[in-house]
C-alpha atoms as a printed R data frame, in Angstrom:
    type eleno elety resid chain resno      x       y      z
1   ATOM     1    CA   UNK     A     1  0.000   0.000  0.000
2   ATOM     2    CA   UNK     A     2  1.199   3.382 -0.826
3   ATOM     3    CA   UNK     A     3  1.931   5.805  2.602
4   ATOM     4    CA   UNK     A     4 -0.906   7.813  3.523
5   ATOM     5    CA   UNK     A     5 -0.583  11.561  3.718
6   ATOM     6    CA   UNK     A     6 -2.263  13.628  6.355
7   ATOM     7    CA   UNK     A     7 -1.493  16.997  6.185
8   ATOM     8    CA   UNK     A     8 -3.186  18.260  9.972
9   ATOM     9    CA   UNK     A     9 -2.338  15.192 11.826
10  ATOM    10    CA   UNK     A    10  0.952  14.211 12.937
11  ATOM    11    CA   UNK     A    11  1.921  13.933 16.692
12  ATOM    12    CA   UNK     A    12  3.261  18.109 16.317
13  ATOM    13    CA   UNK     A    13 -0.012  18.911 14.289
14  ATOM    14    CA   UNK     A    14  2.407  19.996 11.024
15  ATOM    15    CA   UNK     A    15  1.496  16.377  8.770
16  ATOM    16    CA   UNK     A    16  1.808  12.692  9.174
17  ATOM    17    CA   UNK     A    17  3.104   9.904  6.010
18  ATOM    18    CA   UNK     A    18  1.916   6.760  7.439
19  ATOM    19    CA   UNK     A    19  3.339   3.627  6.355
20  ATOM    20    CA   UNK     A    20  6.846   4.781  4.961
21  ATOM    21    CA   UNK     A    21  9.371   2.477  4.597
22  ATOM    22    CA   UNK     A    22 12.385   2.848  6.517
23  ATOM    23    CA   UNK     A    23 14.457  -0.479  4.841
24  ATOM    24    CA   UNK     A    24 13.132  -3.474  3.262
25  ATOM    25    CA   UNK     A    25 14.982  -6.947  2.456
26  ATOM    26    CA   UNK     A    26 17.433  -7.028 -0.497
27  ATOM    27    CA   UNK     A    27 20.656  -5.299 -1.536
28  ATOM    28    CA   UNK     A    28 21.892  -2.034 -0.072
29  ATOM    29    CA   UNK     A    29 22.373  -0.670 -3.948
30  ATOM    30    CA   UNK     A    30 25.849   0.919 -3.926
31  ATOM    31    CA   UNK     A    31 27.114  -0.163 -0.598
32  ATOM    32    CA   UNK     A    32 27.521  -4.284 -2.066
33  ATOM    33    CA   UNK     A    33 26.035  -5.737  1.645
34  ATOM    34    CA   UNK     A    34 22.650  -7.617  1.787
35  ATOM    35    CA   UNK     A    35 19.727  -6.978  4.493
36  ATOM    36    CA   UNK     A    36 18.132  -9.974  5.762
37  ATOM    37    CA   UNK     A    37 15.070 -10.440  8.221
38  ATOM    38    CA   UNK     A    38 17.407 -10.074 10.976
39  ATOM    39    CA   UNK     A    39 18.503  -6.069  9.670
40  ATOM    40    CA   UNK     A    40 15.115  -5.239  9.266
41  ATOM    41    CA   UNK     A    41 13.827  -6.614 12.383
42  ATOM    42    CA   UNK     A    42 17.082  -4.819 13.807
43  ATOM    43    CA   UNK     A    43 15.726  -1.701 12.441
44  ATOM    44    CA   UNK     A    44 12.560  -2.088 14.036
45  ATOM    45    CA   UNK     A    45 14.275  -2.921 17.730
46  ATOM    46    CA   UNK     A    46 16.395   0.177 17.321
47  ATOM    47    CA   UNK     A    47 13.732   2.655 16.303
48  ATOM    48    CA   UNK     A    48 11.737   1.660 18.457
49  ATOM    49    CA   UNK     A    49 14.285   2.253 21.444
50  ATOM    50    CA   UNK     A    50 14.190   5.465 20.512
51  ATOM    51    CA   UNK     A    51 10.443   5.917 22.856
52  ATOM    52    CA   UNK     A    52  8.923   8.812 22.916
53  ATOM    53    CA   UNK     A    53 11.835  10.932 21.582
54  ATOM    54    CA   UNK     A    54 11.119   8.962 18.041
55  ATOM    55    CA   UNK     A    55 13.824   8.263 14.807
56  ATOM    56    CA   UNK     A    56 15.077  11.337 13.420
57  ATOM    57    CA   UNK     A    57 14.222  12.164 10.250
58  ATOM    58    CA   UNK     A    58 15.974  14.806  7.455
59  ATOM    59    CA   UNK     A    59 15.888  15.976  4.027
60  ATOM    60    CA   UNK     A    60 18.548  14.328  2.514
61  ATOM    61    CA   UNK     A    61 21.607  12.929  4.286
62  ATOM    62    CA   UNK     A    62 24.231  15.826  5.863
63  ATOM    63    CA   UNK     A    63 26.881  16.275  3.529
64  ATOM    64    CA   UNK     A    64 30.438  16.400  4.524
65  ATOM    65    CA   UNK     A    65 30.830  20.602  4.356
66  ATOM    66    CA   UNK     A    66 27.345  20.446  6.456
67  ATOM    67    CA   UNK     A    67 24.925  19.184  8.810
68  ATOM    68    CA   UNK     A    68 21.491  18.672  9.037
69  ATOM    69    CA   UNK     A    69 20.730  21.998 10.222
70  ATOM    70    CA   UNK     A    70 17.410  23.956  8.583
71  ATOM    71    CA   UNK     A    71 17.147  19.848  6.919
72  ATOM    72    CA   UNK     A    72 15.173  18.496  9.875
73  ATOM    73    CA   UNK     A    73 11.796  16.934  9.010
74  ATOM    74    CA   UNK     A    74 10.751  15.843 12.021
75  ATOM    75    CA   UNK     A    75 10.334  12.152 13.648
76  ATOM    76    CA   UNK     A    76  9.345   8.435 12.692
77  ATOM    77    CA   UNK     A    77  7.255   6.767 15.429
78  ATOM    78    CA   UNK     A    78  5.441   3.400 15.562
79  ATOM    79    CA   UNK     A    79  8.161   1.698 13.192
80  ATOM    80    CA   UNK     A    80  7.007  -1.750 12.713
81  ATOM    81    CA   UNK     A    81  7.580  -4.934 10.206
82  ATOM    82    CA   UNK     A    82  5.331  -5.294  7.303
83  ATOM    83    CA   UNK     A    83  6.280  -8.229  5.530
84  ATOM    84    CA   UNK     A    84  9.481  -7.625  4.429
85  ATOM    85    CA   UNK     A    85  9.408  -4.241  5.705
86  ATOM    86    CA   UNK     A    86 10.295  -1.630  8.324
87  ATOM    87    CA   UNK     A    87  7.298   0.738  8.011
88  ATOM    88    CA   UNK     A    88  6.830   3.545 10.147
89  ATOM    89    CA   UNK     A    89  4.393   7.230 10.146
90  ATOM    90    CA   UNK     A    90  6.851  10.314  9.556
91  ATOM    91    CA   UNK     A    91  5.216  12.997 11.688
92  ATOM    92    CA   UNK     A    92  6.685  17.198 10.275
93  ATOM    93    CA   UNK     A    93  7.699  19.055 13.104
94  ATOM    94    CA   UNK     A    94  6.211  22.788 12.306
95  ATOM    95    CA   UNK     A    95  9.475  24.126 11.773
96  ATOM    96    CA   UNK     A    96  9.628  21.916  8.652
97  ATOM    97    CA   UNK     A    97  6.998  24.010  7.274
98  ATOM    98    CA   UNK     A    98  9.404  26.963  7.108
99  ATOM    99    CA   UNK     A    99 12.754  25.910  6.921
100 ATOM   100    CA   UNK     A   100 15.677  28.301  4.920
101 ATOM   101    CA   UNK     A   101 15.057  26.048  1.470
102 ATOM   102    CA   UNK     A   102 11.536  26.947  2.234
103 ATOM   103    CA   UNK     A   103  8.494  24.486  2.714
104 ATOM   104    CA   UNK     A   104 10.326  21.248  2.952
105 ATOM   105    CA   UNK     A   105  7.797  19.396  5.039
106 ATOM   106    CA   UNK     A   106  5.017  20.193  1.771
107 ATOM   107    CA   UNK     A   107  7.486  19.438 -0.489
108 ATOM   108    CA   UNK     A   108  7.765  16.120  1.121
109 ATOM   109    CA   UNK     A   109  4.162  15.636  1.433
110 ATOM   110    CA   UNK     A   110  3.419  16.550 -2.213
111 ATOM   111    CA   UNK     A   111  6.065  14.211 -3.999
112 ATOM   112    CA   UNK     A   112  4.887  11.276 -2.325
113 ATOM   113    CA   UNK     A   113  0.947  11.571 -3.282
114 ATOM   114    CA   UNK     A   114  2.093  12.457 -6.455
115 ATOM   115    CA   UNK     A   115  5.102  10.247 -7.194
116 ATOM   116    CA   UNK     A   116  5.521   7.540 -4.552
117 ATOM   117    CA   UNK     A   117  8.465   6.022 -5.935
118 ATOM   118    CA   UNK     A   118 10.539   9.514 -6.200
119 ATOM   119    CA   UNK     A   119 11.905   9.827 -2.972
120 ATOM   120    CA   UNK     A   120 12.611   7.319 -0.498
121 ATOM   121    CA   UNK     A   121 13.637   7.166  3.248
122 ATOM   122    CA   UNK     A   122 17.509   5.997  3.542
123 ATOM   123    CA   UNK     A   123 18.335   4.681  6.810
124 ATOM   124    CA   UNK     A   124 21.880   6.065  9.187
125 ATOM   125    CA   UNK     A   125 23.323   3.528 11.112
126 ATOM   126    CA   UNK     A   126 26.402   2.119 12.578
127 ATOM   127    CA   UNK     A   127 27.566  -1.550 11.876
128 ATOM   128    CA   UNK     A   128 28.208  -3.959 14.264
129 ATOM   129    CA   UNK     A   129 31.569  -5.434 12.692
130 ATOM   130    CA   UNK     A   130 31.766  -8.053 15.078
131 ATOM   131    CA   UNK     A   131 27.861  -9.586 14.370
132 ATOM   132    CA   UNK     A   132 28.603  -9.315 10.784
133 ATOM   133    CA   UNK     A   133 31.945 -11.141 10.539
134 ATOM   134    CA   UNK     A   134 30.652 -14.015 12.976
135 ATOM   135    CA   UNK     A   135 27.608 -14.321 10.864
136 ATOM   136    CA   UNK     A   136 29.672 -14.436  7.687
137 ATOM   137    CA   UNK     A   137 32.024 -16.687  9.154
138 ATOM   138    CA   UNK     A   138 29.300 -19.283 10.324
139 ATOM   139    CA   UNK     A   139 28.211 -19.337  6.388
140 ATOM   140    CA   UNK     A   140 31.400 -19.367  5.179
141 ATOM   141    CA   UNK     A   141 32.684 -22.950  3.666
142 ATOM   142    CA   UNK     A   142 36.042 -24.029  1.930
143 ATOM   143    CA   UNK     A   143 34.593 -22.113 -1.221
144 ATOM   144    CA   UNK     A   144 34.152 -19.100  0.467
145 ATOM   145    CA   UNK     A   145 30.867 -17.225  1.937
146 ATOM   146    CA   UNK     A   146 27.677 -18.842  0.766
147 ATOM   147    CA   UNK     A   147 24.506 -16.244  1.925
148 ATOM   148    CA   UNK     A   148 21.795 -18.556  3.404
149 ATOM   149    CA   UNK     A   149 19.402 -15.978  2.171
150 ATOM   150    CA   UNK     A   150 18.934 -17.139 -1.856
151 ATOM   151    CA   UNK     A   151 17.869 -14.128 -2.814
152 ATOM   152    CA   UNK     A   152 21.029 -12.691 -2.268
153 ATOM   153    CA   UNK     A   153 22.053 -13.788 -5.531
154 ATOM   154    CA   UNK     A   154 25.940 -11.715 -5.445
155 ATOM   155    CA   UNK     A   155 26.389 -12.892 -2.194
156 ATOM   156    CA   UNK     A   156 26.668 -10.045 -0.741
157 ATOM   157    CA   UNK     A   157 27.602  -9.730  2.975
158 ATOM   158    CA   UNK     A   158 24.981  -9.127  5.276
159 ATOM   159    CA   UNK     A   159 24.031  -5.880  7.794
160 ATOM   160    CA   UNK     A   160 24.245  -6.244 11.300
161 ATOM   161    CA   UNK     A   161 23.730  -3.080 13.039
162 ATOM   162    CA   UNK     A   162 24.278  -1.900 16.914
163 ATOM   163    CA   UNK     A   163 22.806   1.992 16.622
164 ATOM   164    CA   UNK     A   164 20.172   3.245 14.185
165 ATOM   165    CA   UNK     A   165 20.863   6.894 14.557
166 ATOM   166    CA   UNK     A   166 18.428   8.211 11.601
167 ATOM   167    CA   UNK     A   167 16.383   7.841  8.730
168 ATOM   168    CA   UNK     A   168 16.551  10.781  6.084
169 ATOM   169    CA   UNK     A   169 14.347  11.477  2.712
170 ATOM   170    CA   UNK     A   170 16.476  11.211 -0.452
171 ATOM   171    CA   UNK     A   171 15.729  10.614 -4.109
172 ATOM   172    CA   UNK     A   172 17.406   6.994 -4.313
173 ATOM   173    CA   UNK     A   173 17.608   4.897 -0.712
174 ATOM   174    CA   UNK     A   174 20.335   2.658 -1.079
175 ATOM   175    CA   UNK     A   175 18.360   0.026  1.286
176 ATOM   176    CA   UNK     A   176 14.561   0.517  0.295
């Protein structure tokens, strides 16, 4: 189903876009590693230990000259699995209404009733190096790592994460 936009409701009263994806299961395009069940339901435990406070959401990903500042969207809340999904409700804080690059929080709101598939939520996260090498070592053989996911056709290694510290709008998620 394609997110639902409300533009008066929304935990701050500035908009809600329930049921956007945060991840889903398949390749991280351009980063060669593989999300299984386990990332997404990883997502899902992290955002959620976010509580009240909720998953912190921008307009596009800092780049390395800047930060997120006059970027910030506002928060995902009730992040759940769908299938093979991390869904969640974006709620716009007001001041996403009026940010310097102007309404970013309509924007937003417009491009996905018009063009679902334009923009996508990318997720920010740190590895957990450790997870992921014991998990590719218990599916490695004598001809090298064999994914038990089939899917995961290149073989691709697969995410384990230990923080989840956003989830930012951008034109081409790399896992979504």
């Amino acid at each position: 189903a394609d997110p639902d936009v409300d533009r008066e409701g929304g935990q701050f009263g500035a908009g809600v876009i329930r049921g956007v994806s945060l991840a889903a299961v398949g390749e991280a395009l351009g980063h060669e590693m593989w999300l299984d069940s386990t990332t997404i339901d990883q997502v899902v435990e992290y955002a959620k230990a976010k509580g009240e406070s909720g998953l912190k959401s921008r307009f596009t990903h800092p780049g390395m000259s800047s930060d997120g500042m006059g970027r910030h969207l506002g928060r995902l809340f009730d992040v759940r699995r769908a299938g093979d999904k991390a869904i969640g409700d974006l709620h716009f804080v007001k001041s996403a209404h009026d940010t310097p690059d102007g309404d970013l929080a309509e924007y937003v709101m417009m491009l996905t009733e018009e063009d679902p598939g334009a923009a996508g939520l990318s997720i920010v996260f740190h590895h957990d190096f450790e997870a992921e090498d014991k998990f590719s070592a218990e599916n490695t053989t004598q001809d090298g790592f064999q994914s038990p996911d089939e899917r995961n056709e290149k073989n691709y290694p697969h995410v384990r994460m230990n923080e989840l510290r956003a989830s930012d709008i951008v034109d081409e998620p790399a896992a979504n």
